[in-house]
Amino acid sequence: ALRRFARDGNSPIVMAGFSWASALEKVAADYPDIKFTIIDMVVGAPNVQSVVYKEQEGSYLVGIMAAMASKSNTVSFVGGMDIPLIRRFACGYVGGAKSVGADINVLQTMTGTTPDAWNNQTKGAEITKSQIAQGSDVVYQAAGGTGIAVLKAAADAGVLGIGVDSNQNGMHPGNVLTSMLKRVDVAVYNAMMSAKEGAFKTDISVLGLAETGIDYAMDENNASLVSEDMLAAVE
């Protein structure tokens, strides 16, 4: 797909997800005059722009909301593959929750250490049920396809889930407290516009709250779950 776009002269070519890295490394070298943008991964090439996020910042915000929504004083995190990227989600979540109260208990479990961890819904559900049994009443997932089962298990148990990357509030309306958003739309728009204006930079771009690259989701599906105090604390 990348080669086809490059052969046709498209520039920039934008792809979302770290799994594109190996293909991009090959294609970018073969088409040095084409500009590429990869989102969520760093590829060191003279014609590649890498966009990564400050996941910890958005996770801090949903950590605040989780702690304020919790009745048990215990919240939890289910990660996918145990890599530094997912550790940033966990770290930010703990920080946000603990900012509400030092006595907030935060459980953390990673699904695995191989790429299979992103698509193990059986294990995702088991981890979630285990965390709920330990008292968690708000479960934040950053686990790819595995996270679908995390949100379902939380909803089935009558506790709150927190979605990730995109707005997942509508997956279980009334049971998803919020979703931590990675604004891929902002990254794509910036790449396209900078190329159009002749200002495309082949470097590493890091998007956080200040760059409007990170956000949390509010809509009709979770409006009743989020109090004015919670919104004020997050803002």
CSV table of C-alpha atoms in Angstrom, one decimal:
chain,number,residue,atom,x,y,z
A,1,ALA,CA,0.0,0.0,0.0
A,2,LEU,CA,2.8,2.4,0.8
A,3,ARG,CA,4.7,1.6,-2.4
A,4,ARG,CA,1.5,2.1,-4.4
A,5,PHE,CA,0.9,5.5,-2.9
A,6,ALA,CA,4.6,6.5,-3.3
A,7,ARG,CA,4.6,5.3,-7.0
A,8,ASP,CA,1.6,7.5,-7.6
A,9,GLY,CA,3.5,10.5,-6.2
A,10,ASN,CA,1.4,11.1,-3.2
A,11,SER,CA,3.1,13.2,-0.5
A,12,PRO,CA,2.8,13.2,2.4
A,13,ILE,CA,1.7,9.7,3.1
A,14,VAL,CA,0.4,9.3,6.6
A,15,MET,CA,0.0,6.0,8.5
A,16,ALA,CA,-1.3,5.4,12.0
A,17,GLY,CA,0.1,2.8,14.3
A,18,PHE,CA,3.5,1.4,15.4
A,19,SER,CA,3.1,-1.8,13.4
A,20,TRP,CA,3.7,0.3,10.2
A,21,ALA,CA,7.4,0.9,11.2
A,22,SER,CA,9.1,-2.0,9.4
A,23,ALA,CA,7.3,-1.5,6.1
A,24,LEU,CA,7.9,2.3,6.3
A,25,GLU,CA,11.7,1.8,6.9
A,26,LYS,CA,11.9,-0.1,3.6
A,27,VAL,CA,9.7,2.1,1.5
A,28,ALA,CA,11.0,5.5,2.8
A,29,ALA,CA,14.5,4.5,1.7
A,30,ASP,CA,13.3,3.6,-1.8
A,31,TYR,CA,11.4,6.9,-2.3
A,32,PRO,CA,13.6,9.6,-0.8
A,33,ASP,CA,11.7,12.4,-2.4
A,34,ILE,CA,8.3,11.4,-0.8
A,35,LYS,CA,7.4,12.7,2.6
A,36,PHE,CA,6.0,10.2,5.1
A,37,THR,CA,4.3,10.6,8.6
A,38,ILE,CA,4.0,7.8,11.0
A,39,ILE,CA,1.8,8.1,14.0
A,40,ASP,CA,2.6,6.4,17.4
A,41,MET,CA,6.1,5.4,16.4
A,42,VAL,CA,9.5,6.8,15.7
A,43,VAL,CA,11.3,5.9,12.4
A,44,GLY,CA,14.6,7.6,11.9
A,45,ALA,CA,14.8,8.5,8.2
A,46,PRO,CA,15.5,11.8,6.5
A,47,ASN,CA,12.0,11.9,4.8
A,48,VAL,CA,9.9,10.7,7.7
A,49,GLN,CA,8.1,12.7,10.3
A,50,SER,CA,7.3,10.7,13.5
A,51,VAL,CA,4.4,11.7,15.7
A,52,VAL,CA,4.2,10.4,19.2
A,53,TYR,CA,2.0,11.3,22.2
A,54,LYS,CA,2.2,12.2,25.8
A,55,GLU,CA,-0.1,9.3,26.8
A,56,GLN,CA,0.7,9.9,30.5
A,57,GLU,CA,-1.0,13.4,30.3
A,58,GLY,CA,-4.3,12.1,29.1
A,59,SER,CA,-4.0,9.1,31.5
A,60,TYR,CA,-3.5,11.5,34.4
A,61,LEU,CA,-6.8,13.2,33.6
A,62,VAL,CA,-8.8,10.0,33.4
A,63,GLY,CA,-7.0,8.9,36.6
A,64,ILE,CA,-8.5,11.9,38.3
A,65,MET,CA,-11.9,11.1,37.1
A,66,ALA,CA,-11.6,7.4,38.0
A,67,ALA,CA,-10.6,8.2,41.6
A,68,MET,CA,-13.4,10.7,42.0
A,69,ALA,CA,-15.9,8.3,40.6
A,70,SER,CA,-14.8,5.4,42.7
A,71,LYS,CA,-16.8,4.3,45.7
A,72,SER,CA,-14.4,1.6,46.8
A,73,ASN,CA,-11.2,3.8,46.8
A,74,THR,CA,-9.7,1.1,44.4
A,75,VAL,CA,-9.3,1.6,40.7
A,76,SER,CA,-7.4,-0.4,38.1
A,77,PHE,CA,-5.5,-0.5,34.8
A,78,VAL,CA,-5.3,-3.3,32.2
A,79,GLY,CA,-2.5,-2.9,29.7
A,80,GLY,CA,-1.9,-4.8,26.5
A,81,MET,CA,1.7,-5.7,25.7
A,82,ASP,CA,4.2,-4.8,28.4
A,83,ILE,CA,6.2,-2.1,26.6
A,84,PRO,CA,7.3,1.4,27.5
A,85,LEU,CA,4.4,3.0,25.6
A,86,ILE,CA,1.8,1.2,27.8
A,87,ARG,CA,3.8,1.9,31.0
A,88,ARG,CA,3.3,5.6,30.2
A,89,PHE,CA,-0.4,5.0,30.3
A,90,ALA,CA,-0.2,3.2,33.6
A,91,CYS,CA,2.1,5.8,35.2
A,92,GLY,CA,-0.1,8.7,34.3
A,93,TYR,CA,-3.2,6.9,35.5
A,94,VAL,CA,-1.6,6.2,38.9
A,95,GLY,CA,-0.4,9.8,39.2
A,96,GLY,CA,-3.9,11.2,38.4
A,97,ALA,CA,-5.6,8.9,40.8
A,98,LYS,CA,-3.2,9.5,43.6
A,99,SER,CA,-3.5,13.3,43.1
A,100,VAL,CA,-7.1,12.9,44.3
A,101,GLY,CA,-6.1,11.0,47.4
A,102,ALA,CA,-2.9,9.3,48.5
A,103,ASP,CA,-4.9,6.4,49.9
A,104,ILE,CA,-6.4,5.6,46.4
A,105,ASN,CA,-5.4,2.0,45.6
A,106,VAL,CA,-4.5,1.4,41.9
A,107,LEU,CA,-4.2,-2.2,40.6
A,108,GLN,CA,-2.2,-2.7,37.4
A,109,THR,CA,-1.9,-5.8,35.2
A,110,MET,CA,-0.4,-6.2,31.7
A,111,THR,CA,-2.0,-8.8,29.4
A,112,GLY,CA,1.3,-10.2,28.1
A,113,THR,CA,4.8,-9.7,26.7
A,114,THR,CA,4.1,-10.6,23.0
A,115,PRO,CA,2.0,-9.0,20.3
A,116,ASP,CA,-0.7,-11.6,21.1
A,117,ALA,CA,-1.5,-9.4,24.2
A,118,TRP,CA,-3.3,-6.9,21.9
A,119,ASN,CA,-5.9,-9.6,20.9
A,120,ASN,CA,-6.5,-11.8,23.9
A,121,GLN,CA,-10.1,-11.0,24.9
A,122,THR,CA,-10.4,-14.1,27.1
A,123,LYS,CA,-7.5,-13.0,29.2
A,124,GLY,CA,-8.7,-9.4,29.2
A,125,ALA,CA,-12.0,-10.4,30.7
A,126,GLU,CA,-10.3,-12.6,33.3
A,127,ILE,CA,-7.9,-9.8,34.4
A,128,THR,CA,-10.8,-7.4,34.7
A,129,LYS,CA,-12.9,-9.8,36.8
A,130,SER,CA,-9.9,-10.4,39.0
A,131,GLN,CA,-9.4,-6.7,39.6
A,132,ILE,CA,-13.1,-6.2,40.3
A,133,ALA,CA,-12.9,-9.1,42.8
A,134,GLN,CA,-10.1,-7.1,44.5
A,135,GLY,CA,-12.3,-4.1,44.9
A,136,SER,CA,-11.8,-2.1,41.7
A,137,ASP,CA,-14.9,-0.3,40.6
A,138,VAL,CA,-13.3,1.7,37.7
A,139,VAL,CA,-11.2,-0.1,35.1
A,140,TYR,CA,-9.0,1.7,32.6
A,141,GLN,CA,-7.9,-0.3,29.5
A,142,ALA,CA,-5.0,0.4,27.1
A,143,ALA,CA,-5.0,-3.0,25.5
A,144,GLY,CA,-6.1,-2.8,21.9
A,145,GLY,CA,-8.5,-5.5,20.9
A,146,THR,CA,-8.1,-7.1,24.3
A,147,GLY,CA,-9.6,-3.9,25.8
A,148,ILE,CA,-13.0,-4.6,24.1
A,149,ALA,CA,-13.4,-7.5,26.6
A,150,VAL,CA,-12.2,-5.3,29.5
A,151,LEU,CA,-15.0,-2.8,28.9
A,152,LYS,CA,-17.6,-5.5,28.4
A,153,ALA,CA,-16.5,-7.3,31.6
A,154,ALA,CA,-16.7,-4.1,33.6
A,155,ALA,CA,-20.1,-3.2,32.2
A,156,ASP,CA,-21.4,-6.8,32.9
A,157,ALA,CA,-20.2,-6.5,36.5
A,158,GLY,CA,-21.9,-3.1,36.9
A,159,VAL,CA,-18.7,-1.1,37.4
A,160,LEU,CA,-17.2,1.6,35.2
A,161,GLY,CA,-14.7,1.2,32.4
A,162,ILE,CA,-12.5,3.8,30.7
A,163,GLY,CA,-11.8,3.7,27.0
A,164,VAL,CA,-8.7,4.6,25.2
A,165,ASP,CA,-7.4,6.2,22.0
A,166,SER,CA,-10.8,6.8,20.3
A,167,ASN,CA,-14.1,7.7,21.9
A,168,GLN,CA,-15.4,4.3,23.3
A,169,ASN,CA,-18.1,5.8,25.5
A,170,GLY,CA,-20.8,4.5,23.2
A,171,MET,CA,-19.7,0.8,23.4
A,172,HIS,CA,-21.5,0.5,26.8
A,173,PRO,CA,-23.5,3.7,27.4
A,174,GLY,CA,-23.7,4.5,31.1
A,175,ASN,CA,-20.9,2.2,32.0
A,176,VAL,CA,-17.9,3.9,30.3
A,177,LEU,CA,-16.8,6.9,32.5
A,178,THR,CA,-14.8,8.5,29.7
A,179,SER,CA,-12.2,7.7,27.1
A,180,MET,CA,-8.7,9.0,26.9
A,181,LEU,CA,-8.3,10.3,23.4
A,182,LYS,CA,-5.3,10.4,21.1
A,183,ARG,CA,-6.1,13.1,18.6
A,184,VAL,CA,-4.9,11.3,15.5
A,185,ASP,CA,-7.0,13.8,13.5
A,186,VAL,CA,-4.8,16.6,14.7
A,187,ALA,CA,-1.7,14.7,13.7
A,188,VAL,CA,-3.0,14.0,10.2
A,189,TYR,CA,-4.2,17.5,9.7
A,190,ASN,CA,-0.9,19.0,10.8
A,191,ALA,CA,1.0,16.7,8.5
A,192,MET,CA,-1.1,17.5,5.5
A,193,MET,CA,-1.2,21.3,6.1
A,194,SER,CA,2.5,21.6,6.9
A,195,ALA,CA,3.3,19.8,3.6
A,196,LYS,CA,0.8,22.1,1.7
A,197,GLU,CA,2.5,25.2,3.2
A,198,GLY,CA,6.0,24.0,2.6
A,199,ALA,CA,6.7,23.7,6.3
A,200,PHE,CA,6.8,19.9,6.6
A,201,LYS,CA,9.5,18.9,9.2
A,202,THR,CA,11.0,15.4,9.2
A,203,ASP,CA,11.6,15.2,12.9
A,204,ILE,CA,9.9,13.9,16.0
A,205,SER,CA,6.7,15.7,16.9
A,206,VAL,CA,5.4,15.1,20.5
A,207,LEU,CA,1.7,15.9,21.0
A,208,GLY,CA,0.3,16.4,24.5
A,209,LEU,CA,-2.4,18.5,26.1
A,210,ALA,CA,-0.7,21.8,25.1
A,211,GLU,CA,-0.7,20.7,21.5
A,212,THR,CA,-4.3,19.6,21.6
A,213,GLY,CA,-3.1,16.1,20.8
A,214,ILE,CA,-4.5,14.5,23.9
A,215,ASP,CA,-8.1,14.9,25.3
A,216,TYR,CA,-10.8,13.1,27.2
A,217,ALA,CA,-14.2,12.2,25.8
A,218,MET,CA,-17.5,13.8,26.9
A,219,ASP,CA,-20.8,13.0,25.1
A,220,GLU,CA,-24.4,12.0,25.8
A,221,ASN,CA,-23.2,8.5,26.7
A,222,ASN,CA,-21.3,9.5,29.8
A,223,ALA,CA,-22.7,12.9,30.7
A,224,SER,CA,-24.7,11.5,33.7
A,225,LEU,CA,-21.5,9.8,35.1
A,226,VAL,CA,-19.3,12.9,35.2
A,227,SER,CA,-20.1,15.5,37.9
A,228,GLU,CA,-19.3,19.2,37.7
A,229,ASP,CA,-16.7,18.7,40.4
A,230,MET,CA,-15.0,16.0,38.3
A,231,LEU,CA,-14.9,18.2,35.2
A,232,ALA,CA,-13.6,21.1,37.2
A,233,ALA,CA,-10.8,19.0,38.7
A,234,VAL,CA,-9.8,17.7,35.2
A,235,GLU,CA,-9.9,21.2,33.6
